[in-house]
Coordinates of C-alpha atoms in Angstrom, one line a residue:
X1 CA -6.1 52.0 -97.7
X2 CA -2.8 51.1 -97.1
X3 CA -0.5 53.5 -95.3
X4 CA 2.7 55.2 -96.6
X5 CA 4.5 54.0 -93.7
X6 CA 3.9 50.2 -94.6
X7 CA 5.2 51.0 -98.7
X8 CA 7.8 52.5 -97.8
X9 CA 8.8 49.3 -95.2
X10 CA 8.0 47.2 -98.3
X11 CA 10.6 49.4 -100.7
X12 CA 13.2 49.4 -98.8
X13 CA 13.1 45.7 -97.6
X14 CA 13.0 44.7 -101.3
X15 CA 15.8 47.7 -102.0
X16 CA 17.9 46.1 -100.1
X17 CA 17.8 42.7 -101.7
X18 CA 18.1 44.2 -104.5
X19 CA 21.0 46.5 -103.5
X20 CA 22.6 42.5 -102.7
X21 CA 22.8 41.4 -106.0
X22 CA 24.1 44.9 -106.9
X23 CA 20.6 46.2 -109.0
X24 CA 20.2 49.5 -107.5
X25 CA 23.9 50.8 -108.5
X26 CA 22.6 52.0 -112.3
X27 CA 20.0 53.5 -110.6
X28 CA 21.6 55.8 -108.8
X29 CA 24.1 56.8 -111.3
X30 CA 21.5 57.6 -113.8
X31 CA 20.9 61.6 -113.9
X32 CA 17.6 61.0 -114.9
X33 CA 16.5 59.5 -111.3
X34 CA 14.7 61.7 -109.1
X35 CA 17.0 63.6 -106.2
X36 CA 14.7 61.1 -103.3
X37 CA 14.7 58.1 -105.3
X38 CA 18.6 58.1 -105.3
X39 CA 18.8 58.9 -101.5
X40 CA 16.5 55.4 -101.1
X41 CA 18.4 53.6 -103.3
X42 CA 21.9 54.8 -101.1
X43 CA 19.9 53.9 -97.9
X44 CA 18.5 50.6 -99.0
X45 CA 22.2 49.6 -99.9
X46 CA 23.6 50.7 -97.0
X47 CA 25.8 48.2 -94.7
X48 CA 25.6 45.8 -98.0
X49 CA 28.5 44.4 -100.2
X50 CA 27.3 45.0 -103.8
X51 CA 29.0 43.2 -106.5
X52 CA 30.7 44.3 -109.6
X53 CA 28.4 43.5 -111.8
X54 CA 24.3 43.4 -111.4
X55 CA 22.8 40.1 -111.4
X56 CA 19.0 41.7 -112.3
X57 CA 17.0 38.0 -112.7
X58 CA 18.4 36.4 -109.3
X59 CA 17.5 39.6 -107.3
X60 CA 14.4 39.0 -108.7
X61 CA 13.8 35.6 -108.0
X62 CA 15.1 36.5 -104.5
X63 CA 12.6 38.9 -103.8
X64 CA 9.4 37.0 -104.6
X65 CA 7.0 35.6 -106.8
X66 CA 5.3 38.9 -107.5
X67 CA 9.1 40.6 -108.3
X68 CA 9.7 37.6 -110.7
X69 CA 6.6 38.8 -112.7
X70 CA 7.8 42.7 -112.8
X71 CA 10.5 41.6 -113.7
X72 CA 9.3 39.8 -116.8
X73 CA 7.1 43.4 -117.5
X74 CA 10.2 45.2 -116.8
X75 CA 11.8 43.5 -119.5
X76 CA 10.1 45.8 -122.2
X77 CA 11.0 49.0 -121.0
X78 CA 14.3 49.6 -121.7
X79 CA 14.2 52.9 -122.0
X80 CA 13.2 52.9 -118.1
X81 CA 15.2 50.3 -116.9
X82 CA 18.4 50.1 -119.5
X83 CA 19.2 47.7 -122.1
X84 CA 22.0 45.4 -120.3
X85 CA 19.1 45.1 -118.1
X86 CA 16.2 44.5 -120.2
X87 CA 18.6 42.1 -122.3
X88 CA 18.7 39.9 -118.7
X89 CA 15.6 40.2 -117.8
X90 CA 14.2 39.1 -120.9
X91 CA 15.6 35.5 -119.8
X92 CA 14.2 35.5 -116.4
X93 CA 12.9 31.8 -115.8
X94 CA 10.9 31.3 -112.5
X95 CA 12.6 29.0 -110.2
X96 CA 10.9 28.3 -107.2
X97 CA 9.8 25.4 -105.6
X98 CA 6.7 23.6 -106.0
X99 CA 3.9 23.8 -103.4
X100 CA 3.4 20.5 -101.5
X101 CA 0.9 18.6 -103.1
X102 CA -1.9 18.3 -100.0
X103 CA -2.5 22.1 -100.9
X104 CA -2.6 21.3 -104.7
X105 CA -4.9 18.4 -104.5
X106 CA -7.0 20.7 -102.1
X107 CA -7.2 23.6 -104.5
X108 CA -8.3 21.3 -107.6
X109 CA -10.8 20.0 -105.3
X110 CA -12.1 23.0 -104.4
X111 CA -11.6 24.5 -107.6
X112 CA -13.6 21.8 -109.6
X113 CA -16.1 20.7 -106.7
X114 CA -15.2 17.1 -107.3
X115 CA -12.7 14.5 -105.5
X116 CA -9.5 14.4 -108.0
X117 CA -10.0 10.6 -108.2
X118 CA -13.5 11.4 -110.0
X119 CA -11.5 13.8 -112.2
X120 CA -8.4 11.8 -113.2
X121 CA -7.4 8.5 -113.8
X122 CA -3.9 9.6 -112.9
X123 CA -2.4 12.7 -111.5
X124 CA 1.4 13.6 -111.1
X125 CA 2.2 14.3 -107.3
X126 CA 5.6 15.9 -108.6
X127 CA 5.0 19.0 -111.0
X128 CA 6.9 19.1 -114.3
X129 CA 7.5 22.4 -113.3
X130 CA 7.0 25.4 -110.7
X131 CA 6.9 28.8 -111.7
X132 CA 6.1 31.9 -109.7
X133 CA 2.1 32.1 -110.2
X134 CA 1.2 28.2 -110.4
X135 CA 3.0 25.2 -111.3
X136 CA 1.8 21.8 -113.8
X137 CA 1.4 18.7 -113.2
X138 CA 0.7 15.6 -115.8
X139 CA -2.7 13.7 -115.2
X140 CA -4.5 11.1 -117.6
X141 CA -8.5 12.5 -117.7
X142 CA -10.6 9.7 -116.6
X143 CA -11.8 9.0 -120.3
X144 CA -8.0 8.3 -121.1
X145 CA -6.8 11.4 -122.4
X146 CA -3.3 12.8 -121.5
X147 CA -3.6 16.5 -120.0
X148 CA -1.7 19.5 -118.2
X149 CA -3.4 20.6 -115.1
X150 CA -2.0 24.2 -114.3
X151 CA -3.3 24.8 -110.8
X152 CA -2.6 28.3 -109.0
X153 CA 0.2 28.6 -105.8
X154 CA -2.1 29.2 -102.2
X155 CA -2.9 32.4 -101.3
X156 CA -0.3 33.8 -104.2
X157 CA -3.7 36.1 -105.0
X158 CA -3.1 38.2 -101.8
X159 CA 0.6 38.0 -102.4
X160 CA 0.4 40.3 -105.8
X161 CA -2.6 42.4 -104.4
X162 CA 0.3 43.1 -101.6
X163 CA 2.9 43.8 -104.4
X164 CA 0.7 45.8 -106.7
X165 CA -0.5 47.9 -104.0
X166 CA 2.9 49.4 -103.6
X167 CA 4.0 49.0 -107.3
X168 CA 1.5 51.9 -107.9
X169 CA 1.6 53.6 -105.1
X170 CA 5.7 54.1 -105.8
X171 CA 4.9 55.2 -109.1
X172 CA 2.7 57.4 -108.5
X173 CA 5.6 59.1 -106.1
X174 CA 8.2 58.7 -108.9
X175 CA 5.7 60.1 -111.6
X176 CA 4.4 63.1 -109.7
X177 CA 7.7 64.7 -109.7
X178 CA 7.9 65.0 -113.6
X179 CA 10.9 65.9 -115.7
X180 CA 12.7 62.3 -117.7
X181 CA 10.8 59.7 -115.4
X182 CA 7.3 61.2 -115.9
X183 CA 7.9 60.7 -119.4
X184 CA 8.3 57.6 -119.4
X185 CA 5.1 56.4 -117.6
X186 CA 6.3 54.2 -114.7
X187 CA 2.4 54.4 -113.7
X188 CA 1.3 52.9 -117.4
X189 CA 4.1 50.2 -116.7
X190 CA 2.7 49.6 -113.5
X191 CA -1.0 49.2 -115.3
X192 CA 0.4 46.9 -117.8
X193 CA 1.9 45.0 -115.3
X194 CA -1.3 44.4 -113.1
X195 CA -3.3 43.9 -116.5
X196 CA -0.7 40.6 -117.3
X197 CA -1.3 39.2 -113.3
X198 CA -4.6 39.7 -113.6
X199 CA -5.3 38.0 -116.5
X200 CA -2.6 34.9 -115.2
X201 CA -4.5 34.9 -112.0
X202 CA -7.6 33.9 -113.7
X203 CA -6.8 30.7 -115.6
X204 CA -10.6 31.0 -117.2
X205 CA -8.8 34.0 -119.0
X206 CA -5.8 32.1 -119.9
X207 CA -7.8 29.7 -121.2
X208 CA -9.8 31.9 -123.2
X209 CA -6.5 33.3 -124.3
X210 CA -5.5 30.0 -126.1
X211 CA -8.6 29.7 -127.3
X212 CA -9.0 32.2 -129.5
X213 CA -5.5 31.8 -130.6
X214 CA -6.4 28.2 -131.7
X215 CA -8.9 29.4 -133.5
X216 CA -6.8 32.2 -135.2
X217 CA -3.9 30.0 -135.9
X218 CA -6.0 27.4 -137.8
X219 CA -4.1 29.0 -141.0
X220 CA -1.2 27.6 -140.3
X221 CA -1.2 24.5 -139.7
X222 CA 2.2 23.7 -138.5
X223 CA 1.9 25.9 -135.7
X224 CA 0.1 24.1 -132.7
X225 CA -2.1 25.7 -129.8
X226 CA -3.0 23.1 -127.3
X227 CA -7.2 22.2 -127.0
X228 CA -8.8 23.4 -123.5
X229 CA -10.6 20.8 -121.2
X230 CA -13.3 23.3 -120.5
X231 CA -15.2 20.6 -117.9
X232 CA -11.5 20.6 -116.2
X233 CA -10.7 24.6 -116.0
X234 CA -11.6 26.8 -113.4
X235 CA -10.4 29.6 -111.8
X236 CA -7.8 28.6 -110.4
X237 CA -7.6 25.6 -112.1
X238 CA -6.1 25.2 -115.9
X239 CA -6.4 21.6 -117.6
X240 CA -5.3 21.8 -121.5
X241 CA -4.4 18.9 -124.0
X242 CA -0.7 17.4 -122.8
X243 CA 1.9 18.7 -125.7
X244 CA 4.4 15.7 -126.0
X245 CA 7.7 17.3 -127.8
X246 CA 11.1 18.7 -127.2
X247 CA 11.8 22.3 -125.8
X248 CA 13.7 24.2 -128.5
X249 CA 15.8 24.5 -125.6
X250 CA 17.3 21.5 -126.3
X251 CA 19.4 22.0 -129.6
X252 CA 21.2 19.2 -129.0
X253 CA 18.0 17.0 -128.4
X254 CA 16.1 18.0 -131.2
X255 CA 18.8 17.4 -133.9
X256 CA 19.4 14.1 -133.0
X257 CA 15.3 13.9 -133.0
X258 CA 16.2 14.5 -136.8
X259 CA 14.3 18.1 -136.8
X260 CA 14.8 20.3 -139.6
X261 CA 15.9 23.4 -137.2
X262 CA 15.4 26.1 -140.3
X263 CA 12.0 24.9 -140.9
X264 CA 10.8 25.1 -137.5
X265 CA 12.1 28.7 -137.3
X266 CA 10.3 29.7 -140.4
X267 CA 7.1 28.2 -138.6
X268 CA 8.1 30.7 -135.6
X269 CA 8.4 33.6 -138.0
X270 CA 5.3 33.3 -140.0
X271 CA 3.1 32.2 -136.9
X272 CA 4.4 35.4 -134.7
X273 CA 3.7 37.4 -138.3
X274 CA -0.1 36.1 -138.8
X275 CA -1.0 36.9 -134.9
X276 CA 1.1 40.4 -134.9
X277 CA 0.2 41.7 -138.0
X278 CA -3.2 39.8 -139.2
X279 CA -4.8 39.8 -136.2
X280 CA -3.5 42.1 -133.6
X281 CA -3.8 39.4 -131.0
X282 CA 0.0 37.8 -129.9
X283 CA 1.6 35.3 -127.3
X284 CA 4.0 38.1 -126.1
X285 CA 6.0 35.8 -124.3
X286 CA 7.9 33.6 -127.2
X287 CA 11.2 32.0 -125.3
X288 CA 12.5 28.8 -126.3
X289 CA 10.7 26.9 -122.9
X290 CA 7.7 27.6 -123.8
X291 CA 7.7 26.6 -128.0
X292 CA 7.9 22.7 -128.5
X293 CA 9.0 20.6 -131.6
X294 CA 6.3 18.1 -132.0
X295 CA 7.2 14.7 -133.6
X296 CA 5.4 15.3 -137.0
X297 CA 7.2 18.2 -137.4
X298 CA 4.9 21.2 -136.3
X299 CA 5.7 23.5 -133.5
X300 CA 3.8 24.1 -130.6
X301 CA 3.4 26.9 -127.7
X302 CA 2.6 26.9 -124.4
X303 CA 1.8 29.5 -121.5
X304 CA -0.7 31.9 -122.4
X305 CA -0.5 34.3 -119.7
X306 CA 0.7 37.2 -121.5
X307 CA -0.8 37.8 -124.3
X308 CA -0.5 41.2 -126.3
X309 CA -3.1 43.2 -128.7
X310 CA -2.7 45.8 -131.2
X311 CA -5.8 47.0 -133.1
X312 CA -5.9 47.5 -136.5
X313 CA -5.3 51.0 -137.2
X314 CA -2.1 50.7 -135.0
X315 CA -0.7 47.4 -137.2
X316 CA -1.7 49.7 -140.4
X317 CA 1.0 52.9 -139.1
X318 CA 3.3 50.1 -138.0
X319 CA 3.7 48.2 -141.0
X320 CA 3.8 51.6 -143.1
X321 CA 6.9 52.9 -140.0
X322 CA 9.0 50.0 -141.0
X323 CA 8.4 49.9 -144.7
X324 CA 9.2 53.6 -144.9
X325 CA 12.4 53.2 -143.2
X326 CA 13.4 50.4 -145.3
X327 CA 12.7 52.2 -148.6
X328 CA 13.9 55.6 -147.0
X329 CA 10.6 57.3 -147.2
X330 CA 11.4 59.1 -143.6
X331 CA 8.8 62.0 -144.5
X332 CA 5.7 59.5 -144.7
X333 CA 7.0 57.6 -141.6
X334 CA 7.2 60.9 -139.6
X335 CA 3.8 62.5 -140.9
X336 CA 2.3 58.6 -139.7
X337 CA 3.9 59.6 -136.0
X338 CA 2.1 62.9 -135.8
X339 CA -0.9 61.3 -137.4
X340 CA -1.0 59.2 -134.5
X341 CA -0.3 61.6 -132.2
X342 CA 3.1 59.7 -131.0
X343 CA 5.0 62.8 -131.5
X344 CA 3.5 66.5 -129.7
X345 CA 2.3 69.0 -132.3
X346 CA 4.3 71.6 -131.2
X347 CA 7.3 69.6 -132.6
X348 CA 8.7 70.5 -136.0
X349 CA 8.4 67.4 -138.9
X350 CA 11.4 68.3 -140.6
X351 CA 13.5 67.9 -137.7
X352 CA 11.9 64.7 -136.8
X353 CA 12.4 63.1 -140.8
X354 CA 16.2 64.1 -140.1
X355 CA 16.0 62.1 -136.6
X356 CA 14.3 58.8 -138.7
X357 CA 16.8 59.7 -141.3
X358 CA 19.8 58.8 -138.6
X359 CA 18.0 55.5 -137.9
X360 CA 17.2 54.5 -141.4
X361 CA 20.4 55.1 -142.9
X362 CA 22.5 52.9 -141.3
X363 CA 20.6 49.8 -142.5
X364 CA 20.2 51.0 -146.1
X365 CA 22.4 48.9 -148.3
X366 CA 22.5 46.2 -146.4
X367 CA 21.5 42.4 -146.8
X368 CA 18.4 42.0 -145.7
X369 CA 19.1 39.2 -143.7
X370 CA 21.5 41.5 -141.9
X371 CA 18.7 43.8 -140.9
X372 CA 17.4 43.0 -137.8
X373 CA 13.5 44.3 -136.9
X374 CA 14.4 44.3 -133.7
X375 CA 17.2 46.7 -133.5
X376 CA 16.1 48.5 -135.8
X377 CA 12.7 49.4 -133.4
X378 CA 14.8 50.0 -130.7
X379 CA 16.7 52.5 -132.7
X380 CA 13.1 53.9 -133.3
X381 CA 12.0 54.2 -129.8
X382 CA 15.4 55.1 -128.7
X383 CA 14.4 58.9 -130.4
X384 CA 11.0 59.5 -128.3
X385 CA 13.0 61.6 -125.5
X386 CA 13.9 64.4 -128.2
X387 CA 10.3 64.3 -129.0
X388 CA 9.2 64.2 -125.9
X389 CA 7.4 60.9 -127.5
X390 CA 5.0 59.5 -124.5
X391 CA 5.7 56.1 -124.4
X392 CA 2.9 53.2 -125.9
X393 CA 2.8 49.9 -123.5
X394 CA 1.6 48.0 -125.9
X395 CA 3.7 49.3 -129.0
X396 CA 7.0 48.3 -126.5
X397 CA 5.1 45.0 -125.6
X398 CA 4.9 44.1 -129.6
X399 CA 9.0 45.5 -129.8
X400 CA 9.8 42.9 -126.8
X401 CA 8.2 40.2 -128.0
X402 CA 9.5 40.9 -131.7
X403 CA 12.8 40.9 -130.3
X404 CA 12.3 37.6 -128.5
X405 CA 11.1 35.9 -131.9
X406 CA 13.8 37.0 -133.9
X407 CA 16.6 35.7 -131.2
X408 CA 14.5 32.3 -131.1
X409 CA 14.6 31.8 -134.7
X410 CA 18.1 32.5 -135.0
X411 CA 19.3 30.1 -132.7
X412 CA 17.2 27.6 -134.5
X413 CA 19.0 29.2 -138.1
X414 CA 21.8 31.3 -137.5
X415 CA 21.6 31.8 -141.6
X416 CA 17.6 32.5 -141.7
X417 CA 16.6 35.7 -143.4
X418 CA 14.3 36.9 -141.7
X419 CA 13.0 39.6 -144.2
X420 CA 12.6 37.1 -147.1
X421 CA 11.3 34.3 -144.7
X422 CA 8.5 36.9 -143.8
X423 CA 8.0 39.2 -146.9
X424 CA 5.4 37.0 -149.0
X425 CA 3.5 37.2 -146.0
X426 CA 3.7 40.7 -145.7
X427 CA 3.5 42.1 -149.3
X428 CA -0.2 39.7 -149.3
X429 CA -1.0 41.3 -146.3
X430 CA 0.1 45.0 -146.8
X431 CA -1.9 44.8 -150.7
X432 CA -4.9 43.7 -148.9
X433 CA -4.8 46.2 -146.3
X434 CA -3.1 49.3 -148.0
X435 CA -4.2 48.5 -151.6
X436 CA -6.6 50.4 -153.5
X437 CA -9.5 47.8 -152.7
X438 CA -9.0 48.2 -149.0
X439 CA -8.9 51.8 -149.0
X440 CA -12.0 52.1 -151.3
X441 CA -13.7 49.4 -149.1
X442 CA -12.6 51.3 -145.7
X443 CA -14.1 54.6 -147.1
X444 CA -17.0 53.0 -147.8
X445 CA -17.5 51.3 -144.2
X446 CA -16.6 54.6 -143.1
X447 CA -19.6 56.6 -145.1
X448 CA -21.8 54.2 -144.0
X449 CA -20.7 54.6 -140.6
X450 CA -21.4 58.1 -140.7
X451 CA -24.5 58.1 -142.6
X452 CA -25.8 55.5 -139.8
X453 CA -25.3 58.1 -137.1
X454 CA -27.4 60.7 -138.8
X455 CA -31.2 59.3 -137.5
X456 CA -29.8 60.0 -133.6
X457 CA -28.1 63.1 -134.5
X458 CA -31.4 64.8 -135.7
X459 CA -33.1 63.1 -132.2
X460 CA -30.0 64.9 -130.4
X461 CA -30.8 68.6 -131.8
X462 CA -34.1 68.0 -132.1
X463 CA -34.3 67.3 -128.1
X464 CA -31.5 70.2 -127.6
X465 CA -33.5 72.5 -129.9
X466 CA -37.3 71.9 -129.9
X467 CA -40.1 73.7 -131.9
X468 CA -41.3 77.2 -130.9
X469 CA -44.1 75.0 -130.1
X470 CA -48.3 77.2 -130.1
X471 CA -48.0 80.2 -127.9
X472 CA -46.8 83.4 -129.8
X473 CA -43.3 85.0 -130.1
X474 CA -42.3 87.2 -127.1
X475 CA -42.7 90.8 -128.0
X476 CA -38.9 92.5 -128.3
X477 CA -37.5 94.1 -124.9
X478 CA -35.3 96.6 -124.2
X479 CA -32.0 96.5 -123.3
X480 CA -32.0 97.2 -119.4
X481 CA -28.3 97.7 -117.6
X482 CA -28.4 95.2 -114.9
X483 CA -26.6 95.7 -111.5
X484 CA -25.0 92.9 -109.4
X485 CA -26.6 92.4 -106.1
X486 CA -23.7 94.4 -104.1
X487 CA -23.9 97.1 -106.7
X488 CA -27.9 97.4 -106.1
X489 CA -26.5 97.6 -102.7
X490 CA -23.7 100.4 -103.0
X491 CA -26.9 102.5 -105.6
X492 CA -29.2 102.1 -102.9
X493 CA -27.0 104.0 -99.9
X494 CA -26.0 106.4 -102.2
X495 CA -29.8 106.9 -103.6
X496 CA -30.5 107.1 -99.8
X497 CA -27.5 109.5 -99.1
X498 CA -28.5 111.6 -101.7
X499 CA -32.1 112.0 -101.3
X500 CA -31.1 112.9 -97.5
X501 CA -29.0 115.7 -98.6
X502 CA -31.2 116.7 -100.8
X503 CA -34.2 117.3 -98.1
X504 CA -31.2 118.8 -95.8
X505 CA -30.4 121.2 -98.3
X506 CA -34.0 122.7 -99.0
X507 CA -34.5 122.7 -95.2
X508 CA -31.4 124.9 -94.8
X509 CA -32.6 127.4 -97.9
X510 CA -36.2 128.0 -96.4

């Protein structure tokens, strides 16, 4: 176990790159941050020159690998870390440089169990790029396909076991001393956060990741998920078909491509809509590098690390949250939040309908391709401290990556409407799900749900409660006061006391 002394070394040698680039300044003029937090923040800066104005995704970068990743988890949780912040870190690109390749040949080798020359025809020295957990280089397989190998940094696993370690262990610090900060769960951020690395640690996971997104994007077919070499892909190792397009980065680039930019955001919005809302399974990390314009028109994705998941019940109150404040039902949206047991019981409904009411209103009236989804969550979440609302990961995961989407697709169509673009998707999907069929055909799994439990119920009371069984019923008893074994105790000196006084006594009268 690692001890205090060594986190605390690790804090404040971070702190005081971050105190550099001038991070830790909103920090300690939030009122919300714990009294001892603020006095580490003031001594991690101290002796420093912080600038006027925070530079959140270079500190980051500066820091490590391991910070670049928070960073990137971070980037959900406004609420904890501010929204000029979030808004930054949202755009945080790894930029690092690559590993020399001796160490990247040797880790496919070892990785694969093979020499790379029986694996590949041709392998890239020079990676097409180098981000913080493992960087990609472009290979031809040695049956003549062209492939991406994604091969892991050394020793970057003890790196983030190092991090993680004192990521929790901080707070765990933070979160023990309640009030605002416990609130917010810095400990479930911190959970998240080692779920993501996990999973990008182990490419067989990432790999199983875009897997089974291929397979649940085959409905549309103008959004692309790249094939898995399986043979290729270990853990450490990641080879996946090569996706030859342009970045939507590159605006310039893909209108002289002659791309129909609307089109492809329209792909983008109904795509992100089928794995959100269909199947609760979502690449939750949607930025322009990572979504390519292929040359037949499609558009493709790349980088499934982070991937998000909602379950169905959760996508049912959600879609029925923002309908309800669209139409101005605030009363079903709030009895949905204490149905899901987002809002304490102890809280009064009518106050919270008049607290949706304040975030509805605003955007009654308007266009709808004025209304962003976005803002209009964050206005949401922006009421769970009245409420004292814990706060849902993976609800704020979905609200990031919505928010990413959105800004995507309207750099691609500054015009797009995003609410007619997506609502023949949704009013198919919300009659199938809310309709009458659907709630006839989820009572009916339910009752036969229930029904199917009833065999090992009677087992369960019959082994709790068994038969009387052959021998006869005990005959009845009476009731007989019993005394604790210091009170037989304290009735048997005074029994004694007695009896002794009464023997002195007829002594004394004869």
């Amino acid at each position: 176990m690692t001890q205090p002394t060594v986190h605390l070394l690790r804090l404040l040698k971070w702190g005081r790159v971050l105190a550099r680039h001038g991070v830790l300044a909103p920090v300690e003029r939030d009122p919300s941050t714990p009294r001892v937090v603020r006095r580490l923040a003031r001594l991690a800066r101290f002796g420093t020159r912080v600038p006027a104005k925070p530079a959140y995704a270079d500190a980051f970068v500066a820091v490590g690998p391991a910070a670049i990743k928070f960073g990137q988890a971070l980037a959900t949780r406004a609420d904890l870390v501010g929204e000029q912040a979030a808004l930054e870190l949202q755009l945080l690109q790894d930029r690092l440089p690559p590993a020399p390749f001796p160490l990247i040949r040797a880790t496919v080798e070892q990785a694969l169990g093979k020499p790379i020359e029986e694996l590949f025809l041709e392998f890239d020295e020079v990676p097409v790029g180098a981000a913080s957990i493992a960087q990609v280089h472009r290979a031809v397989t040695t049956d003549g396909r062209q492939v991406a190998v994604k091969v892991l940094r050394p020793r970057i696993e003890e790196e983030f076991e190092k991090a993680i370690d004192t990521y929790e262990w901080a707070a765990a610090q933070v979160e023990a001393m309640g009030g605002e900060v416990a609130r917010l769960r810095p400990r479930a951020t911190i959970a998240m956060f080692k779920q993501w690395t996990a999973r990008e640690l182990d490419l067989r996971r990432e790999a199983a990741s875009a897997s089974e997104l291929r397979e649940n994007m085959l409905p549309e077919s103008a959004f692309h998920v790249p094939d898995i070499d399986w043979s290729r892909t270990a853990q450490r190792v990641l080879t996946l078909e090569w996706i030859d397009g342009i970045k939507l980065t590159e605006r310039d680039a893909l209108i002289a491509a002659g791309h129909d930019l609307p089109q492809l955001a329209r792909i983008l919005v109904r795509a992100f809509l089928r794995q959100s809302v269909v199947d609760g399974f979502f690449h939750a990390d949607l930025h322009q590098g990572n979504l390519f314009a292929l040359p037949d028109g499609r558009l493709a994705a790349v980088d499934f690390g982070i991937m998000g998941r909602i379950d169905r019940q959760a996508r049912l109150w959600l879609a029925e949250i923002l309908y309800g404040l669209i139409t101005g039902n605030y009363r079903r949206v709030a009895e949905i939040h204490f149905e899901a047991q987002y809002v304490p019981g102890h809280h009064n409904i009518d106050e919270f309908v008049t607290a949706l009411r304040a975030v509805g209103e605003p955007i009654r009236g308007l266009p709808v391709k004025d209304i962003s989804i976005g803002h209009m969550l964050e206005g949401l979440f922006k009421i769970t401290r009245d409420f004292d609302m814990p706060v849902q990961p993976h609800l704020l995961l979905l609200q990031k990556t919505m928010v990413m989407e959105e800004g995507v697709a309207t750099a691609l169509d500054p015009d797009i409407n995003m609410w007619e673009t997506a609502s023949p998707f949704i009013e198919e999907w919300v009659r199938s799900e809310l309709g009458p069929e659907a709630r006839a055909a989820d009572a009916i799994i339910e009752h036969v749900r229930t029904f199917a439990k009833i065999p090992e119920l009677i087992r369960r009371i019959d082994y709790y409660y068994p038969p009387p069984g052959a021998a006869p019923p005990a005959p009845p008893l009476p009731d007989v006061m019993v005394i604790r074994p210091f009170g037989w105790m304290r009735y048997g000196v005074s029994a004694l006391l007695g009896a002794a006084a009464g023997v002195a006594a007829v002594l004394l009268l004869t």
